[in-house]
Coordinates of C-alpha atoms in Angstrom, one line a residue:
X1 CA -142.5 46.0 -44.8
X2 CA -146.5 45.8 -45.4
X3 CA -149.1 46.6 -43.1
X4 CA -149.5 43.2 -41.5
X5 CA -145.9 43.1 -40.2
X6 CA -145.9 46.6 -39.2
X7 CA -149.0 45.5 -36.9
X8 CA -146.7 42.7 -35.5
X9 CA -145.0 45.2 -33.8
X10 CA -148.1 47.1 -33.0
X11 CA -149.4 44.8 -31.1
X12 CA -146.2 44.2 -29.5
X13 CA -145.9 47.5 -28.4
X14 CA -149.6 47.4 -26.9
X15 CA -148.8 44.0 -24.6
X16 CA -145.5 45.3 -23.6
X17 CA -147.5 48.5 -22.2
X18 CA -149.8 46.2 -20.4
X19 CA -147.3 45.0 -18.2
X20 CA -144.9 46.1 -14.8
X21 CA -143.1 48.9 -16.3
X22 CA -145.7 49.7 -19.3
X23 CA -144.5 50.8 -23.4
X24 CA -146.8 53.9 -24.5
X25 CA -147.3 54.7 -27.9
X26 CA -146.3 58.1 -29.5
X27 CA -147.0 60.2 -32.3
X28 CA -143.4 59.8 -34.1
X29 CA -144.0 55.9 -34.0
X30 CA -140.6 55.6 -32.4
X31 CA -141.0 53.0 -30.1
X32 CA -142.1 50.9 -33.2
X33 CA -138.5 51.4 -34.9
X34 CA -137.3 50.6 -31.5
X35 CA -138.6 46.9 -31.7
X36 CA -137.6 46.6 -35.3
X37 CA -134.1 46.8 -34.3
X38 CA -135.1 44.0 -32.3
X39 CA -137.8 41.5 -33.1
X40 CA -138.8 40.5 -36.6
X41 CA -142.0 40.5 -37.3
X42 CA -142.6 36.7 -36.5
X43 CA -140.6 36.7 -33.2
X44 CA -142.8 40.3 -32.0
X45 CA -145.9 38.0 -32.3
X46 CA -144.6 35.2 -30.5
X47 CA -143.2 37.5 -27.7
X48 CA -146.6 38.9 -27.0
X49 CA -147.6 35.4 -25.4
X50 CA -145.1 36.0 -22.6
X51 CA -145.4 38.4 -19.6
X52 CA -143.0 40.0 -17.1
X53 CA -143.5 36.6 -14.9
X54 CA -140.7 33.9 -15.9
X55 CA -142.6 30.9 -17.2
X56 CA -142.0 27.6 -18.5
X57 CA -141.9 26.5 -21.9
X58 CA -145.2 24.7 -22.0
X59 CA -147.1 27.6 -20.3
X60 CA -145.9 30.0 -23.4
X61 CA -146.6 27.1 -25.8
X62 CA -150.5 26.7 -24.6
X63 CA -150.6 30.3 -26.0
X64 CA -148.3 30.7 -29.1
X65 CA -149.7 27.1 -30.5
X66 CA -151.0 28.5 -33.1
X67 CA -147.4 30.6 -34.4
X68 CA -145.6 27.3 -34.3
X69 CA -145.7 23.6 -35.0
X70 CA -144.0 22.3 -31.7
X71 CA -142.6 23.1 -28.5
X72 CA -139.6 22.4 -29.6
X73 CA -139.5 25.1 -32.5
X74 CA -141.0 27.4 -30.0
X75 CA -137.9 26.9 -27.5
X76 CA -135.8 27.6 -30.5
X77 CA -137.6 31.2 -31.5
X78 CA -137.5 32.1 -28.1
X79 CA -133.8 31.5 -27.7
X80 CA -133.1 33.2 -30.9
X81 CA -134.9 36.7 -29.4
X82 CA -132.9 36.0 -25.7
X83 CA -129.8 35.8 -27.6
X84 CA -130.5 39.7 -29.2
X85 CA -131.5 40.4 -26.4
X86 CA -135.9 41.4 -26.7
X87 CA -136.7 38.5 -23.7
X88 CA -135.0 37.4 -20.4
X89 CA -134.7 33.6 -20.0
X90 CA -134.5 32.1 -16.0
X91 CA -134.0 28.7 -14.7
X92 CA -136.2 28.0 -12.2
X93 CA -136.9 24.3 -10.6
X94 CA -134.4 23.0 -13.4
X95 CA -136.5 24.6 -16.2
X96 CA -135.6 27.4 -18.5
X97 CA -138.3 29.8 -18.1
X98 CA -139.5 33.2 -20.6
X99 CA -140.4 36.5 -19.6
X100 CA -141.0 39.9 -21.4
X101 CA -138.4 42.1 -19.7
X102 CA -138.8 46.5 -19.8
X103 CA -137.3 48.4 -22.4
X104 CA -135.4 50.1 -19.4
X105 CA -133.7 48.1 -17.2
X106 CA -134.0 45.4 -20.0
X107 CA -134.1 45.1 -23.6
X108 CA -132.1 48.3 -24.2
X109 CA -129.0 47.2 -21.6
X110 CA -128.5 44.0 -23.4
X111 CA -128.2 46.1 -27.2
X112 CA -124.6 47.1 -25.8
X113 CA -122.8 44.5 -28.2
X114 CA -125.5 45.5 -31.0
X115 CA -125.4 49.2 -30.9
X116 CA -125.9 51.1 -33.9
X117 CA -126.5 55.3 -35.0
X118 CA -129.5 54.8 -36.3
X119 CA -130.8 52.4 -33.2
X120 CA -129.7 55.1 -30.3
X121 CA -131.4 57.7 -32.7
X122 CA -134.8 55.8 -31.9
X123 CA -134.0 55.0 -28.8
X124 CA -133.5 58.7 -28.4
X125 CA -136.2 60.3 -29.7
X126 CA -138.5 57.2 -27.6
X127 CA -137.1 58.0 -24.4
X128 CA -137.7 61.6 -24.9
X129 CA -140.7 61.5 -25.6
X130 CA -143.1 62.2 -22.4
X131 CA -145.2 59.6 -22.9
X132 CA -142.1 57.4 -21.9
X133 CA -140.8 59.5 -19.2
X134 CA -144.1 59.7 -17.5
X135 CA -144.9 56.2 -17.7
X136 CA -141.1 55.2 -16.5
X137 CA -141.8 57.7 -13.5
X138 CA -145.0 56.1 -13.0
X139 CA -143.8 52.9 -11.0
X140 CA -145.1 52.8 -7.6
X141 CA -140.9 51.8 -7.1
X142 CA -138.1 52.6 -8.8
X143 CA -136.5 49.6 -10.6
X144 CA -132.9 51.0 -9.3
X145 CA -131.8 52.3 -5.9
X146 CA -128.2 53.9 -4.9
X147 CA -126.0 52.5 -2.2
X148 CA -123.3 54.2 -0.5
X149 CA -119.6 53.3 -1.7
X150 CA -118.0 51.3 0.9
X151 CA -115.2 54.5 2.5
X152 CA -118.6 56.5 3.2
X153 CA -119.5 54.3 5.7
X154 CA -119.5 55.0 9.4
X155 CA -120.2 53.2 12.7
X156 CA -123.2 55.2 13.3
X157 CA -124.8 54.4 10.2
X158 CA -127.6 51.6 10.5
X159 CA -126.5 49.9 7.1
X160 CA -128.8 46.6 6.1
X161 CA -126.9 44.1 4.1
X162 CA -128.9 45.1 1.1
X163 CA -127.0 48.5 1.5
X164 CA -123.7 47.1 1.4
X165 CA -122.3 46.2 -2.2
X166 CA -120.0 43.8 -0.9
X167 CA -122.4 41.8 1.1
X168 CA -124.6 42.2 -2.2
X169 CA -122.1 40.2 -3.9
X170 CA -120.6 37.7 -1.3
X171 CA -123.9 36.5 -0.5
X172 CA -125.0 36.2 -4.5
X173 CA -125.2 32.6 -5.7
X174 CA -123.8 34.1 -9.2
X175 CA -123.5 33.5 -12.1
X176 CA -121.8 36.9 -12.8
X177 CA -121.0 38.5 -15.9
X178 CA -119.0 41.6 -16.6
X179 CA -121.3 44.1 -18.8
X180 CA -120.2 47.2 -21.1
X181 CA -121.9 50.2 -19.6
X182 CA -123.8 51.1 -22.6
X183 CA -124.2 54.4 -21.8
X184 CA -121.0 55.2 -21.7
X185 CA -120.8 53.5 -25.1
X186 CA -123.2 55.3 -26.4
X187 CA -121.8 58.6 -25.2
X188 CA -118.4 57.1 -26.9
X189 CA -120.2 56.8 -30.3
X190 CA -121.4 60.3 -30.0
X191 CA -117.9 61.2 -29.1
X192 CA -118.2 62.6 -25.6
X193 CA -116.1 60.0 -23.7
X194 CA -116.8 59.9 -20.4
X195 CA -115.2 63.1 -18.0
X196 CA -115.3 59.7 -15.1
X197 CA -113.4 56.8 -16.3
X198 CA -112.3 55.6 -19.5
X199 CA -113.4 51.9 -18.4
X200 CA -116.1 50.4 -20.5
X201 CA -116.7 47.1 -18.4
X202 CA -118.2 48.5 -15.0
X203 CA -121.7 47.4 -14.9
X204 CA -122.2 43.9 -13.4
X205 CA -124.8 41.5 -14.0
X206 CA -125.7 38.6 -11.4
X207 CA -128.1 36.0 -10.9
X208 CA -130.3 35.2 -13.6
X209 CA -129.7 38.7 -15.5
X210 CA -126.0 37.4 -15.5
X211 CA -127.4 34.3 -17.5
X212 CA -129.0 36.4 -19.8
X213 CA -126.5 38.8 -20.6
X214 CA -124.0 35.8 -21.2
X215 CA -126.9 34.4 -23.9
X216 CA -127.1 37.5 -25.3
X217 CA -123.5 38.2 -26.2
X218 CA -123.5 41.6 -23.9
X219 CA -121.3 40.3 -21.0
X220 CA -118.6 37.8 -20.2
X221 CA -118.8 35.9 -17.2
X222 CA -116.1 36.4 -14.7
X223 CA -115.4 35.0 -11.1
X224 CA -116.7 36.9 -7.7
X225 CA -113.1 38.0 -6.6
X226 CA -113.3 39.4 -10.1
X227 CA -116.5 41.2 -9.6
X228 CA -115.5 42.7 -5.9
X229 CA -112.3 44.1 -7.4
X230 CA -114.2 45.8 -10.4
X231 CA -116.7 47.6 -8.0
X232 CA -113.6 48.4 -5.5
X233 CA -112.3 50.2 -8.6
X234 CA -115.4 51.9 -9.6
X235 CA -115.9 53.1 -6.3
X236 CA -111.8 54.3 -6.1
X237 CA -112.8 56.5 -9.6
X238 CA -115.9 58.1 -8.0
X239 CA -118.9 56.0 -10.0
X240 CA -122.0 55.7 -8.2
X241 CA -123.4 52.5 -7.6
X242 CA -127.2 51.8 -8.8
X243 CA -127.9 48.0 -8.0
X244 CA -131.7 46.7 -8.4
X245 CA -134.2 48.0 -5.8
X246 CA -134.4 44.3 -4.6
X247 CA -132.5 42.6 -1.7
X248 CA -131.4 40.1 -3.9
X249 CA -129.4 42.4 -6.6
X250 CA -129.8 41.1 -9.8
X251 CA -127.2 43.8 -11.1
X252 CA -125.1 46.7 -9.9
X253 CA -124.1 49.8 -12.4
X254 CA -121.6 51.6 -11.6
X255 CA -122.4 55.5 -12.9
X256 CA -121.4 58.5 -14.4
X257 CA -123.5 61.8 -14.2
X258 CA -121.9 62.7 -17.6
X259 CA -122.9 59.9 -19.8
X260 CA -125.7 57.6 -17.4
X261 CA -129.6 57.8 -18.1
X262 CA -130.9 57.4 -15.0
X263 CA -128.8 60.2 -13.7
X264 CA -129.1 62.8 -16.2
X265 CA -132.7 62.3 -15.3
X266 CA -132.0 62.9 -11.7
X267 CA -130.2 65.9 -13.0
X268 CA -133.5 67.0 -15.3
X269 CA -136.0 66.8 -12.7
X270 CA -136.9 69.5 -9.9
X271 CA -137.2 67.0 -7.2
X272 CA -135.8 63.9 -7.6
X273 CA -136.2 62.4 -4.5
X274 CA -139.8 62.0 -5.3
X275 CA -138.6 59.1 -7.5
X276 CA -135.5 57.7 -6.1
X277 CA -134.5 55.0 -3.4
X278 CA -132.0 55.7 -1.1
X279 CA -131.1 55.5 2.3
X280 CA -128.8 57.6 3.5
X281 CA -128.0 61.7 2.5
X282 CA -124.7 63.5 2.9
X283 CA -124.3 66.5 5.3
X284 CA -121.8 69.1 5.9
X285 CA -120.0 69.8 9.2
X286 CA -120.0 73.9 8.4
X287 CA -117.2 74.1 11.5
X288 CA -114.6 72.3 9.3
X289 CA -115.2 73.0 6.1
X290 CA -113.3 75.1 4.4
X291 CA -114.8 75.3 0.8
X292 CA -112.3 73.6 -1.2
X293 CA -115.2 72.5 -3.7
X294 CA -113.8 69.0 -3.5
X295 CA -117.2 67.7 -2.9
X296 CA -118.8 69.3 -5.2
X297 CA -116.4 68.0 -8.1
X298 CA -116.6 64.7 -7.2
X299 CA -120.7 64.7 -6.9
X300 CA -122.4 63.1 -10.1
X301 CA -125.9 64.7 -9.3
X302 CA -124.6 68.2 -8.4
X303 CA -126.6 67.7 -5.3
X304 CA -123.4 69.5 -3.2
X305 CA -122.2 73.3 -4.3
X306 CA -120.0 75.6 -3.0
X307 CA -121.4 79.4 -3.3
X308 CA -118.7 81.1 -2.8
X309 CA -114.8 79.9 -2.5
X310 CA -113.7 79.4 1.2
X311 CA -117.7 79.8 2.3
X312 CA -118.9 76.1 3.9
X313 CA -120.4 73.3 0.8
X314 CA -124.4 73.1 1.2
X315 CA -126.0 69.9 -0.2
X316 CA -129.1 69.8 -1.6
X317 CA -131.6 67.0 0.0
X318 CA -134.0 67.3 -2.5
X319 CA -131.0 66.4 -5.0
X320 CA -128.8 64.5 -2.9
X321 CA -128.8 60.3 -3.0
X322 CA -126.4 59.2 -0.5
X323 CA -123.9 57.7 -3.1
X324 CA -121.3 58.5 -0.2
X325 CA -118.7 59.9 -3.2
X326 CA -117.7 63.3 -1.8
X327 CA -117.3 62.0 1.6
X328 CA -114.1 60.4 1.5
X329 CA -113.0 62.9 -1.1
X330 CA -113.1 65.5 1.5
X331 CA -109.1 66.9 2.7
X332 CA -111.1 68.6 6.0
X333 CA -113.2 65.7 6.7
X334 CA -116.1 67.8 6.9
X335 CA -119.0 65.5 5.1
X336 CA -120.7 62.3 6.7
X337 CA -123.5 60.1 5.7
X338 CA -126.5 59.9 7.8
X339 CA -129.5 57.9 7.2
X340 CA -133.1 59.3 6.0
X341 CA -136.2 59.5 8.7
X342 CA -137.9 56.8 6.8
X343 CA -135.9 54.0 6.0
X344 CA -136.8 51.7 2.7
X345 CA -136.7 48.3 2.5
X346 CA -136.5 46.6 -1.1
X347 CA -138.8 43.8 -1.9
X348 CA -136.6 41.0 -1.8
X349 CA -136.7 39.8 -5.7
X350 CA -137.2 41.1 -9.1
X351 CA -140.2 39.1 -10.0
X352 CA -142.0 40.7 -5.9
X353 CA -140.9 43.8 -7.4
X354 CA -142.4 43.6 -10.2
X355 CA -145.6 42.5 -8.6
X356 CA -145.9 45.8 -6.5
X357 CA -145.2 47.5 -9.6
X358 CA -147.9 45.9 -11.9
X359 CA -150.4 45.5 -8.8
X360 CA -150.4 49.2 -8.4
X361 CA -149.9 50.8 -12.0
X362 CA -151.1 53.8 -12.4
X363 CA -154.1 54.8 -14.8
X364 CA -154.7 58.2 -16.4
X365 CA -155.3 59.5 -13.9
X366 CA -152.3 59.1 -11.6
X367 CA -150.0 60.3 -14.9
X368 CA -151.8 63.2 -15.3
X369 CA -151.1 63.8 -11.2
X370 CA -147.8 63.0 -11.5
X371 CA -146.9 65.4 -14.7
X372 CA -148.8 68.2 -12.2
X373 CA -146.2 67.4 -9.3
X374 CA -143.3 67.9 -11.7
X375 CA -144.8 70.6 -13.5
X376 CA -145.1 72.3 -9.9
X377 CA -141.6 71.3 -8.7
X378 CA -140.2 72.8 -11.7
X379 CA -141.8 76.6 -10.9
X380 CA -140.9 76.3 -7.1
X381 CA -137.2 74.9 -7.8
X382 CA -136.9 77.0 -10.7
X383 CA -135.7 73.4 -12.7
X384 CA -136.2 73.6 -16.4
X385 CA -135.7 69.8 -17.3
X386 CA -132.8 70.8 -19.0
X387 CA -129.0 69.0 -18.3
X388 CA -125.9 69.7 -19.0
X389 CA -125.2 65.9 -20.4

């Protein structure tokens, strides 16, 4: 490849880090393989005229005029990088818009039919890299939030229908499609099946990220009685449910603390409630319990631990993310969910998530904050960053 295309990508990879959830550069030049994998050379110049706002063909066209000869060749270039999964498409007002999508939740999710070694050792060594982490960290919200599995529920709790992951689906328009988990893949290839569930279709798309994933190959679409029965099994096999941290779910994974990203992150860092949405947090009832460790084999976070055998489980509420998994687990029924002081409320789509997000992105400044605040939680918490996945 000569120089000019390799600066295709280049300057893709400095307009994808100008946007919501930003695409740092780093010394090994991984993030460049990363979009090769992707994008040719052609289709990473014409992907720099969109941005993480869905727009319509003509608006993309007033900027990549001078890549192509016509809208129409345009509209087929774009397609060909939805289908492969480097943009999101959306129809909105009976138009198909375009839109640059994250690496992470994005471009990476929809690689699950087009997964090779080589492609999840760049991925790898990008993601690893702490110029990525801190800049993922960086968002002012999370892109993902949990919600409690349905038998965790209680009267008491005060649980908005954006908490609820049937009334997160029964309430959905649709389209939805039935997505490979790809970490679980990915763990698979690497063979270290999954310790959870031996299911590889868990993670659901909805909504316009259903479309997508149906253009690009990575999901099949399936009905919403199909949908509610795979969660009400994901739930029955202890997988924690992540859906967007929007009132309008655009998708719900269903995860693993063996083989999931986001929560072998949780895992890594000292305080992870610094960076996650949730709502509610488990507690023990010391009285009944009679430390059966139950709880703590069922939690993916290890947020729950039992010290000694027959002493009462503690859970940790700097670890601890209200997945709601070790309460019905519990012979004793010792463990309830109660809701968090302050409660959060998600914006209500992707696109006004994304807007808080790009409206306050941090600058150097903030990073270099935030790597203090996780350098200091590691020396009070004693947390090394290391995990066990």
């Amino acid at each position: 490849m000569n120089k000019n295309e390799d600066q295709a990508y280049v300057r893709l990879q400095q307009h994808l880090d100008r946007q919501a959830v930003g695409f740092p550069a780093t010394e090994s030049g991984a993030e460049l393989r990363v979009l090769k994998h992707i994008f040719t050379p052609r289709e990473a110049e014409i992907a720099t005229c969109l941005t993480y706002k869905p727009e319509p063909l003509e608006t993309v066209f007033a900027r990549a005029g001078n890549l192509v000869g016509s809208p129409d060749e345009l509209a087929a270039v774009l397609d060909g990088i939805a289908k492969k999964g480097g943009i999101e498409t959306k129809m909105k007002d009976g138009a198909k818009h375009y839109c640059n999508p994250p690496l992470i939740v994005g471009m990476y999710e929809f690689q699950a039919g087009r997964l090779t070694p080589e492609f999840i050792r760049d991925v790898d060594e990008y993601t690893g890299d702490k110029r990525f982490g801190i800049e993922f960290l960086a968002t002012e919200l999370p892109q993902m939030r949990t919600i409690p599995v349905g038998r965790s529920i209680s009267p008491q709790n005060h649980v908005s229908t954006f908490d609820q992951v049937m009334a997160l689906l029964q309430h959905s328009e649709g389209p939805f499609a039935i997505i490979e988990c790809i970490c679980r893949k990915k763990k698979s290839m690497e063979d270290k099946p999954c310790k959870v569930t031996d299911r590889k279709e868990t993670c659901l798309g909805i909504g316009h990220l259903a479309a997508s994933g149906l253009v690009s190959g990575s999901g099949r679409e399936i009905s919403r009685e199909e949908a509610i029965a795979i969660i009400e099994e994901n739930q029955k096999e202890g997988l924690v449910l992540q859906p967007s941290n929007t009132e309008q779910a655009d998708f719900i994974c269903s995860c693993c603390g063996c083989c999931c990203g986001m929560l072998a992150l949780h895992k890594m860092l000292p305080r992870p409630l610094d960076f996650w949405a949730a709502n509610f947090h488990a507690a023990v009832d010391a009285t009944l319990c009679d430390g059966c460790g139950a709880c703590a084999k069922r939690c993916q976070v290890g947020a729950v631990s039992v010290a000694e055998k027959k002493q009462p489980a503690v859970v940790d509420l700097n670890r601890c993310i209200g997945c709601g998994l070790c309460v019905p687990t519990c012979p004793k029924k010792a463990l309830s969910l109660f809701d968090n002081p302050a409660r959060v409320v998600p914006p209500k789509t992707r696109e006004d998530l994304y807007d808080t997000i790009m409206a306050k992105k941090k600058g150097k400044l903030g990073k270099l904050k935030l790597l203090g605040k996780i350098t200091i939680g590691s020396i009070r918490t004693g947390r090394t960053g290391k995990t066990d996945t």
